[in-house]
Amino acid sequence: MTEQTAEALPTASTSHVSKYTRNQPYLSEVLVNERLTGPDSEKETIHVELALEDGMTYTPGDAVGIIPTNRDVVVEGVLKALGFTGSERVLDHYKVEISLDEAVRTRLAIGKLARGSVNQFAKLCGENAPAGLKALLGVDNKAAAEEYVWGREFVDLITDFPGIITDPQQLFNILQRLTPRMYSIASSQDAHPGQVHTTVRVVRYNSHGADRQGVCSGHLGERCQVGKVMPIFLHENNAFRLPEDTSAPVVMIGPGTGIAPFRSFLEHRQVHGEPGRNWLFFGEQRSISDYLYKDQFAEMQKQGVLTRLHTAFSRDHLKKVYVQDRMQENAAELFEWLETGAYFYVCGDATRMAKDVETALLDVIAKGSKGTLEYAAEYLAAMKKQKRYQRDVY
Ligand code: NAP
């Protein structure tokens, strides 16, 4: 629900000003942390609302940077495997003295093991690396090293090859820095003053006999309950913006957590009373458990903000149905929208979905224009030039 009237609102701005950065983050309170997916879902997708200080502003399309901390159980596992107590003193990346516990918890990437970390770790042994470790080094053993790091974390390396780290400071040469994760913003600030929302799939899996979590999604899913405070900052993304012409139609393709920026776009257009037509394609596994923001989109449809809404629930059918299938089914109308100047946006999975959606889009253009695929590629290139084809894929 919106909390301001259109007349009272400032015009959409494309930049934000904030004194907070990834190096000097804002300590934000968690206002809401709720599961969007049903109990039977194969996914745990959550909606998180965070407090902002006056003066922290963002534009739909921007991201929120979240600085995670490592899981207690993993931190303890690392300290135990190293034989340290955690009270040892080390210098952080800025040469500030902190405890080893704090370093492992908040500064070092002890999650997914990187091949580079294995190499740096082995360097500590000089010529005396154990045979098992030697078998992971050098170009000839690249495949073996890749197989080893897959599904493993730093704690596995120091458990498999104990006693190699003798000085806690060595960890800073072996491990990458724990970096913030960027999440597409799912809210319009004009609809939710003083807040920023995001949509996150919590990654949990079991590998090599241990339960694991995504570093930041696990942090949000497990350790960021309402009332907790965590470091965040806002990240501008000028490459993903609503059209300046508020009457231009927009088409949004947002399966899974790719829905996030489109909730932001739609809230923005709703709260500003922008006249442009809006068409959303959303895809997930099952309608019963995975229809993210279902009620809100139904309300937007009722109010006429959401002109067209197509869903593709891949596992509700014997044969999988994806967002690009819905595009194909509505090809003529979709091409008509493009011909009237529609902006086309894609957000979500980069590896397969975004490519398949682009292939479908080229097909829609070719069919609609009764042209060749070469002509469709030129048409899409022209759309890109006019900033009418924008993607935020990961
Ligand atoms: P997702 O994996 O993209 O799944 C959403 C829907 O897209 C499902 O119905 C899925 O169907 C379908 N799909 C699968 N392949 C497709 C294709 N080639 N074209 C079109 N649709 C396709 O959604 P998500 O789980 O929300 O993940 C979205 C992206 O975020 C992915 O890139 C994922 O790797 C990344 N990610 C995000 C987080 C996070 O937010 N913390 C964590 C991990 C990964 P089926 O599954 O039935 O095939």
Coordinates of C-alpha atoms and ligand atoms in Angstrom, one line a residue:
M1 CA 0.0 0.0 0.0
T2 CA 1.2 3.5 -0.7
E3 CA 1.6 6.0 2.0
Q4 CA 1.8 9.4 0.1
T5 CA -0.3 11.1 -2.4
A6 CA 1.0 11.8 -5.9
E7 CA 0.7 15.6 -5.6
A8 CA 2.9 15.6 -2.5
L9 CA 5.8 13.8 -4.1
P10 CA 9.0 15.1 -5.5
T11 CA 9.7 14.2 -9.2
A12 CA 11.6 11.0 -9.9
S13 CA 15.3 11.7 -9.6
T14 CA 18.0 9.6 -11.1
S15 CA 20.7 10.1 -8.5
H16 CA 21.0 9.6 -4.8
V17 CA 23.1 11.3 -2.2
S18 CA 24.3 9.6 0.9
K19 CA 27.2 9.8 3.2
Y20 CA 27.1 6.1 3.7
T21 CA 29.3 3.8 1.5
R22 CA 30.5 0.2 1.5
N23 CA 33.4 1.3 3.6
Q24 CA 31.3 3.5 5.9
P25 CA 27.9 1.7 5.9
Y26 CA 24.7 2.7 7.7
L27 CA 23.6 0.6 10.6
S28 CA 20.0 -0.2 9.5
E29 CA 17.3 -1.8 11.6
V30 CA 15.4 -4.8 10.2
L31 CA 11.8 -3.7 10.1
V32 CA 10.3 -6.8 8.4
N33 CA 11.8 -10.2 7.6
E34 CA 9.1 -12.6 6.3
R35 CA 9.0 -15.6 4.1
L36 CA 7.2 -15.1 0.8
T37 CA 7.1 -18.7 -0.3
G38 CA 4.7 -21.3 1.2
P39 CA 5.7 -24.1 3.5
D40 CA 5.6 -26.6 0.6
S41 CA 7.9 -24.6 -1.6
E42 CA 11.3 -25.9 -2.6
K43 CA 12.6 -22.4 -2.1
E44 CA 12.9 -20.1 0.8
T45 CA 12.4 -16.6 -0.6
I46 CA 12.1 -13.8 1.9
H47 CA 11.0 -10.2 1.8
V48 CA 13.2 -7.9 3.9
E49 CA 12.4 -4.3 4.9
L50 CA 15.2 -2.1 6.3
A51 CA 15.2 1.3 7.8
L52 CA 16.9 4.3 6.2
E53 CA 18.1 7.5 7.8
D54 CA 16.8 10.8 6.5
G55 CA 18.8 11.9 3.4
M56 CA 19.4 8.3 2.2
T57 CA 17.6 8.1 -1.1
Y58 CA 17.4 5.7 -4.0
T59 CA 15.7 5.4 -7.4
P60 CA 13.9 2.3 -8.7
G61 CA 16.5 0.1 -10.4
D62 CA 19.1 0.7 -7.7
A63 CA 20.5 -2.0 -5.4
V64 CA 21.1 -2.2 -1.6
G65 CA 24.4 -3.5 -0.5
I66 CA 24.3 -5.7 2.5
I67 CA 27.4 -6.5 4.5
P68 CA 27.0 -10.0 6.0
T69 CA 28.7 -11.7 8.9
N70 CA 29.8 -15.3 8.8
R71 CA 27.7 -18.0 10.6
D72 CA 28.6 -18.7 14.2
V73 CA 29.0 -22.4 13.6
V74 CA 31.4 -21.9 10.7
V75 CA 33.4 -19.3 12.6
E76 CA 33.8 -21.7 15.5
G77 CA 34.7 -24.5 13.2
V78 CA 37.5 -22.5 11.6
L79 CA 38.9 -21.4 15.0
K80 CA 38.8 -24.9 16.3
A81 CA 40.4 -26.4 13.2
L82 CA 43.2 -23.8 13.4
G83 CA 43.6 -24.4 17.2
F84 CA 43.2 -20.7 18.0
T85 CA 40.9 -19.3 20.7
G86 CA 39.7 -16.2 18.7
S87 CA 41.2 -13.8 21.3
E88 CA 44.5 -13.6 19.3
R89 CA 45.1 -10.1 17.9
V90 CA 45.5 -9.5 14.2
L91 CA 45.6 -6.4 11.9
D92 CA 42.7 -6.1 9.5
H93 CA 42.8 -4.8 5.9
Y94 CA 43.3 -1.2 7.2
K95 CA 46.0 -2.3 9.7
V96 CA 43.6 -1.8 12.5
E97 CA 44.1 -4.3 15.4
I98 CA 41.1 -6.5 16.0
S99 CA 40.5 -9.9 17.6
L100 CA 40.9 -13.0 15.4
D101 CA 37.3 -13.9 16.2
E102 CA 36.1 -10.6 14.8
A103 CA 38.3 -11.0 11.7
V104 CA 36.9 -14.5 10.9
R105 CA 33.4 -13.4 11.6
T106 CA 33.3 -10.0 9.8
R107 CA 36.3 -9.5 7.5
L108 CA 37.3 -12.8 5.8
A109 CA 35.5 -14.8 3.2
I110 CA 35.5 -18.3 4.8
G111 CA 32.5 -19.4 2.7
K112 CA 32.9 -21.0 -0.7
L113 CA 36.6 -22.1 -1.2
A114 CA 38.5 -20.3 -4.0
R115 CA 41.3 -22.0 -5.9
G116 CA 43.4 -19.0 -5.2
S117 CA 43.1 -19.6 -1.5
V118 CA 44.3 -23.2 -1.9
N119 CA 47.4 -21.9 -3.7
Q120 CA 48.1 -19.2 -1.1
F121 CA 47.6 -21.8 1.6
A122 CA 50.1 -24.2 0.0
K123 CA 52.7 -21.5 -0.3
L124 CA 53.0 -21.6 3.5
C125 CA 54.5 -25.1 3.2
G126 CA 57.2 -24.3 0.6
E127 CA 58.6 -27.5 -0.7
N128 CA 57.0 -29.5 2.1
A129 CA 53.4 -29.5 1.1
P130 CA 51.6 -32.8 1.8
A131 CA 51.1 -34.9 -1.3
G132 CA 47.3 -34.4 -1.2
L133 CA 47.8 -30.7 -1.3
K134 CA 50.5 -30.8 -4.0
A135 CA 48.1 -32.7 -6.2
L136 CA 45.9 -29.6 -6.3
L137 CA 48.6 -27.1 -7.4
G138 CA 49.8 -25.9 -10.8
V139 CA 48.2 -25.8 -14.3
D140 CA 48.4 -29.5 -14.7
N141 CA 46.2 -30.0 -11.6
K142 CA 43.6 -27.3 -12.4
A143 CA 40.8 -29.8 -12.9
A144 CA 41.6 -31.6 -9.7
A145 CA 41.7 -28.3 -7.8
E146 CA 38.4 -27.3 -9.3
E147 CA 36.8 -30.5 -8.3
Y148 CA 38.2 -30.2 -4.8
V149 CA 36.9 -26.7 -4.1
W150 CA 33.5 -27.4 -5.5
G151 CA 31.0 -27.4 -2.6
R152 CA 33.8 -27.0 0.0
E153 CA 34.5 -24.1 2.3
F154 CA 37.8 -22.9 4.0
V155 CA 37.1 -25.0 7.1
D156 CA 37.3 -28.2 4.9
L157 CA 40.8 -27.2 3.6
I158 CA 42.2 -26.6 7.1
T159 CA 40.6 -29.8 8.3
D160 CA 42.0 -31.8 5.4
F161 CA 45.5 -30.3 5.8
P162 CA 45.9 -29.4 9.5
G163 CA 48.8 -27.6 11.2
I164 CA 49.9 -25.5 8.2
I165 CA 48.7 -22.1 9.5
T166 CA 50.8 -21.1 12.5
D167 CA 50.2 -17.4 12.7
P168 CA 46.6 -16.0 12.6
Q169 CA 47.7 -13.1 10.5
Q170 CA 48.4 -15.5 7.6
L171 CA 44.7 -15.8 7.1
F172 CA 44.7 -12.3 5.5
N173 CA 47.0 -13.6 2.7
I174 CA 45.0 -16.7 2.1
L175 CA 41.4 -15.6 2.2
Q176 CA 39.6 -13.0 0.1
R177 CA 37.9 -10.1 1.9
L178 CA 34.3 -10.7 3.0
T179 CA 32.5 -8.4 0.5
P180 CA 29.0 -6.9 0.6
R181 CA 26.3 -8.5 -1.6
M182 CA 24.1 -6.4 -3.8
Y183 CA 20.4 -7.0 -3.9
S184 CA 18.0 -5.3 -6.3
I185 CA 15.7 -2.9 -4.4
A186 CA 12.1 -4.1 -4.4
S187 CA 10.4 -0.9 -3.2
S188 CA 9.7 2.6 -4.2
Q189 CA 10.9 5.1 -1.6
D190 CA 8.0 7.3 -2.5
A191 CA 5.6 4.5 -1.5
H192 CA 7.7 3.6 1.6
P193 CA 9.5 6.7 3.0
G194 CA 12.4 5.9 5.2
Q195 CA 12.6 2.2 4.0
V196 CA 14.2 0.0 1.5
H197 CA 12.9 -3.4 0.6
T198 CA 14.5 -6.4 -1.1
T199 CA 13.7 -10.0 -2.1
V200 CA 16.2 -12.7 -1.4
R201 CA 16.3 -16.4 -2.0
V202 CA 18.0 -18.1 1.0
V203 CA 20.5 -20.6 -0.3
R204 CA 20.9 -23.8 1.8
Y205 CA 22.5 -27.0 0.6
N206 CA 24.4 -30.0 1.8
S207 CA 27.7 -30.9 0.4
H208 CA 30.6 -33.2 1.5
G209 CA 28.5 -34.2 4.5
A210 CA 27.8 -30.7 5.9
D211 CA 24.8 -28.3 5.8
R212 CA 25.9 -25.1 4.2
Q213 CA 24.3 -21.7 3.5
G214 CA 24.9 -18.8 1.1
V215 CA 26.9 -16.3 3.2
C216 CA 24.6 -13.3 2.8
S217 CA 21.3 -15.0 2.0
G218 CA 21.9 -17.2 5.1
H219 CA 22.8 -14.1 7.1
L220 CA 19.5 -12.5 6.1
G221 CA 17.4 -15.7 6.4
E222 CA 18.7 -16.7 9.8
R223 CA 20.4 -13.9 11.7
C224 CA 18.5 -10.8 10.7
Q225 CA 15.3 -10.9 12.6
V226 CA 13.1 -7.9 13.2
G227 CA 14.9 -5.4 15.5
K228 CA 18.4 -6.5 14.5
V229 CA 20.8 -3.9 13.1
M230 CA 23.0 -4.5 10.2
P231 CA 25.4 -2.5 8.0
I232 CA 24.0 -1.5 4.6
F233 CA 24.6 1.1 1.8
L234 CA 22.7 2.1 -1.3
H235 CA 24.2 1.4 -4.7
E236 CA 23.2 3.5 -7.8
N237 CA 22.4 1.6 -11.0
N238 CA 21.8 4.1 -13.8
A239 CA 21.8 1.3 -16.4
F240 CA 18.4 0.1 -15.1
R241 CA 15.8 2.9 -15.1
L242 CA 12.2 3.5 -15.8
P243 CA 11.7 5.6 -18.9
E244 CA 11.9 9.4 -18.4
D245 CA 8.7 9.6 -20.5
T246 CA 6.1 8.6 -17.9
S247 CA 3.6 7.7 -20.6
A248 CA 5.9 5.2 -22.2
P249 CA 4.7 1.6 -21.9
V250 CA 7.0 -0.9 -20.0
V251 CA 7.3 -4.7 -20.3
M252 CA 9.0 -6.4 -17.4
I253 CA 10.3 -10.0 -17.4
G254 CA 11.1 -11.0 -13.8
P255 CA 11.1 -14.7 -12.9
G256 CA 12.0 -15.7 -9.3
T257 CA 13.8 -13.0 -7.3
G258 CA 14.1 -11.1 -10.6
I259 CA 10.7 -9.7 -9.6
A260 CA 12.3 -7.3 -7.1
P261 CA 13.0 -4.2 -9.3
F262 CA 9.7 -4.5 -11.0
R263 CA 7.8 -4.3 -7.7
S264 CA 9.8 -1.1 -7.2
F265 CA 9.0 0.2 -10.8
L266 CA 5.3 -0.6 -10.3
E267 CA 5.1 1.0 -6.9
H268 CA 6.8 4.1 -8.3
R269 CA 4.4 4.4 -11.2
Q270 CA 1.5 3.7 -9.0
V271 CA 2.4 6.3 -6.3
H272 CA 3.2 9.0 -9.0
G273 CA 0.1 8.2 -11.0
E274 CA 2.2 7.7 -14.1
P275 CA 0.0 7.1 -17.1
G276 CA 2.3 4.6 -19.0
R277 CA 1.0 1.0 -19.4
N278 CA 2.7 -1.8 -17.5
W279 CA 3.0 -5.5 -18.5
L280 CA 4.6 -7.9 -16.1
F281 CA 5.7 -11.5 -16.8
F282 CA 6.5 -13.5 -13.6
G283 CA 7.7 -17.1 -13.4
E284 CA 8.3 -19.5 -10.6
Q285 CA 7.9 -23.2 -9.8
R286 CA 4.4 -23.5 -8.4
S287 CA 1.5 -21.0 -8.1
I288 CA 0.4 -22.3 -4.7
S289 CA 3.7 -21.8 -2.9
D290 CA 5.9 -19.5 -5.1
Y291 CA 3.7 -16.6 -6.3
L292 CA 5.7 -13.8 -4.9
Y293 CA 3.8 -10.6 -4.0
K294 CA 0.6 -12.2 -5.4
D295 CA -1.9 -10.0 -3.5
Q296 CA -0.1 -6.8 -4.2
F297 CA 0.0 -7.5 -7.9
A298 CA -3.7 -8.5 -7.9
E299 CA -4.5 -5.2 -6.3
M300 CA -2.3 -3.3 -8.8
Q301 CA -4.2 -5.1 -11.6
K302 CA -7.5 -4.1 -10.1
Q303 CA -6.4 -0.5 -9.9
G304 CA -5.3 -0.6 -13.5
V305 CA -1.6 0.0 -12.7
L306 CA -0.7 -3.4 -13.9
T307 CA -2.2 -3.4 -17.4
R308 CA -1.2 -6.9 -18.3
L309 CA 0.1 -9.7 -16.0
H310 CA 1.3 -13.1 -17.2
T311 CA 2.6 -15.9 -15.0
A312 CA 4.5 -19.0 -15.9
F313 CA 4.5 -21.6 -13.1
S314 CA 6.9 -24.1 -14.5
R315 CA 6.0 -27.1 -12.3
D316 CA 2.3 -26.7 -12.3
H317 CA 2.2 -28.5 -15.7
L318 CA 3.5 -31.7 -17.1
K319 CA 5.5 -29.8 -19.6
K320 CA 7.5 -26.9 -18.2
V321 CA 6.3 -23.4 -19.0
Y322 CA 8.6 -20.4 -18.8
V323 CA 8.2 -16.7 -19.1
Q324 CA 9.4 -16.8 -22.7
D325 CA 6.6 -19.2 -23.6
R326 CA 4.1 -16.6 -22.4
M327 CA 5.9 -14.0 -24.5
Q328 CA 5.5 -16.3 -27.5
E329 CA 1.8 -16.9 -26.8
N330 CA 1.3 -13.1 -26.7
A331 CA 3.7 -12.3 -29.5
A332 CA 1.4 -10.1 -31.6
E333 CA 0.4 -7.9 -28.7
L334 CA 3.9 -7.8 -27.4
F335 CA 5.2 -6.6 -30.8
E336 CA 2.5 -4.0 -30.8
W337 CA 3.7 -2.7 -27.5
L338 CA 7.2 -2.5 -28.8
E339 CA 6.0 -0.6 -31.9
T340 CA 4.3 2.0 -29.6
G341 CA 7.7 2.6 -27.9
A342 CA 7.6 0.1 -25.0
Y343 CA 10.7 -0.3 -22.8
F344 CA 11.7 -3.9 -22.3
Y345 CA 13.3 -5.0 -19.0
V346 CA 14.7 -8.3 -17.8
C347 CA 15.9 -9.2 -14.3
G348 CA 17.0 -12.5 -12.8
D349 CA 19.1 -15.5 -13.9
A350 CA 21.8 -14.5 -16.4
T351 CA 23.0 -18.0 -17.4
R352 CA 19.9 -19.4 -19.0
M353 CA 16.8 -17.3 -18.6
A354 CA 18.1 -14.0 -19.9
K355 CA 19.5 -15.7 -23.0
D356 CA 16.3 -17.6 -23.7
V357 CA 14.2 -14.5 -23.2
E358 CA 16.4 -12.6 -25.6
T359 CA 16.0 -15.4 -28.2
A360 CA 12.2 -15.3 -27.7
L361 CA 12.2 -11.5 -28.0
L362 CA 14.1 -11.7 -31.3
D363 CA 11.5 -14.2 -32.5
V364 CA 8.6 -12.0 -31.4
I365 CA 10.1 -9.1 -33.3
A366 CA 10.8 -11.2 -36.4
K367 CA 7.3 -12.6 -36.4
G368 CA 5.6 -9.2 -35.7
S369 CA 7.6 -7.4 -38.3
K370 CA 7.4 -10.3 -40.8
G371 CA 11.1 -9.8 -41.1
T372 CA 14.1 -12.0 -40.7
L373 CA 16.1 -12.7 -37.5
E374 CA 18.8 -10.4 -38.9
Y375 CA 16.2 -7.6 -39.1
A376 CA 15.1 -8.5 -35.5
A377 CA 18.7 -8.2 -34.3
E378 CA 18.9 -4.7 -35.9
Y379 CA 15.6 -3.7 -34.3
L380 CA 16.8 -4.9 -30.9
A381 CA 20.1 -3.0 -31.3
A382 CA 18.1 0.1 -32.0
M383 CA 16.1 -0.5 -28.9
K384 CA 19.3 -0.9 -26.9
K385 CA 20.6 2.4 -28.3
Q386 CA 17.4 4.1 -27.2
K387 CA 17.8 2.5 -23.7
R388 CA 14.6 0.6 -24.4
Y389 CA 16.2 -2.8 -23.7
Q390 CA 17.7 -3.0 -20.2
R391 CA 18.8 -6.0 -18.2
D392 CA 19.8 -6.5 -14.6
V393 CA 20.9 -10.2 -14.6
Y394 CA 23.1 -12.1 -12.2
Ligands
NAP1 P1 15.0 -19.0 -10.8 O1 15.9 -20.0 -10.4 O2 15.4 -18.1 -11.9 O3 13.6 -19.7 -11.0 C1 12.4 -18.9 -11.4 C2 11.6 -19.6 -12.4 O4 12.4 -19.6 -13.7 C3 11.3 -21.1 -12.1 O5 10.0 -21.4 -12.5 C4 12.3 -21.8 -13.1 O6 11.8 -23.1 -13.5 C5 12.3 -20.9 -14.2 N1 13.4 -21.1 -15.2 C6 14.4 -22.1 -15.2 N2 15.1 -22.0 -16.3 C7 14.6 -21.0 -17.0 C8 14.9 -20.5 -18.3 N3 15.9 -21.0 -19.0 N4 14.1 -19.5 -18.8 C9 13.1 -19.0 -18.1 N5 12.8 -19.5 -16.9 C10 13.5 -20.5 -16.4 O7 14.6 -18.1 -9.5 P2 15.4 -17.7 -8.2 O8 15.5 -19.0 -7.5 O9 14.7 -16.6 -7.5 O10 16.8 -17.3 -8.8 C11 16.9 -16.1 -9.6 C12 18.4 -15.9 -9.9 O11 19.0 -15.5 -8.6 C13 19.2 -17.0 -10.4 O12 20.2 -16.5 -11.2 C14 19.8 -17.5 -9.2 O13 21.0 -18.2 -9.4 C15 20.1 -16.3 -8.4 N6 20.2 -16.5 -7.0 C16 19.7 -15.6 -6.1 C17 19.9 -15.8 -4.8 C18 19.4 -14.8 -3.8 O14 18.5 -14.0 -4.0 N7 19.9 -15.0 -2.6 C19 20.5 -16.9 -4.3 C20 21.0 -17.8 -5.2 C21 20.8 -17.6 -6.6 P3 12.3 -24.5 -13.0 O15 13.1 -24.3 -11.8 O16 11.1 -25.3 -12.8 O17 13.1 -25.0 -14.2

